[in-house]
């Protein structure tokens, strides 16, 4: 579908010949509309056209906290401490390359009842323009990293910045992964003030929401770490329960390969 749109949009350029002003305007309109639709398909985090995706969780008064881009050697352990103190389970979309660097942190998160999911191998920002083989390796290496550390293949996937790729649907199907997006974009990546961040989340939170946060950012995640306890307490007061973004039972009695830990030291 995407490729047909791409071809049709570019084929519309033949209408420019022979050149007149009205043909130019007409072609510009078609070309502009086609390009806008393609950009929407590639960039809008919740559109269902290029890949089926879930942005909500089931259950009365349930919300899911999700943390992307980790693990971080400093901030993720602090986050895990908060979640343990508050007895909250969350979902971590880990970057495979970072997980391989800090496997003990990912394993701790798993052992403490959180869910570990695939956020690609190297978090390429221009994810929607990857070549097919590169796309497949970003997905498969991410999965392999989680499998080595936690002993199971992840079931959930989220792409960098929620970007889509025309081949994402078939490739995720091959890898047995479900795409999970979000309903609340907290903009924690830009937050400077923890009470502003907490307010922004609390103002929007509703039953079934999947909340997007980050446990690794170039400038650190102190603002999020400071806002989080308040967000958790307040949502609990309102009767919300914190759930994982997907099931965990497929782990069974699987154990990680010892090599995954040795390689890090
Ligand atoms: Zn990310």
PDB file of C-alpha atoms and ligand atoms in Angstrom, residues 68-69 119 123 159-161 214, ligand 1:
ATOM      1  CA  UNK A  68      12.167   3.579  26.791  1.00  0.00           C
ATOM      2  CA  UNK A  69      15.816   3.834  25.759  1.00  0.00           C
ATOM      3  CA  UNK A 119      13.210  -1.137  21.410  1.00  0.00           C
ATOM      4  CA  UNK A 123      17.829   3.071  18.279  1.00  0.00           C
ATOM      5  CA  UNK A 159      10.309   1.639  17.390  1.00  0.00           C
ATOM      6  CA  UNK A 160      12.555   4.669  18.023  1.00  0.00           C
ATOM      7  CA  UNK A 161      10.403   7.800  18.454  1.00  0.00           C
ATOM      8  CA  UNK A 214      12.385   7.362  29.440  1.00  0.00           C
TER       9      UNK A 214
HETATM   10 ZN1  LIG B   1      13.368   5.506  22.148  1.00  0.00          ZN
END
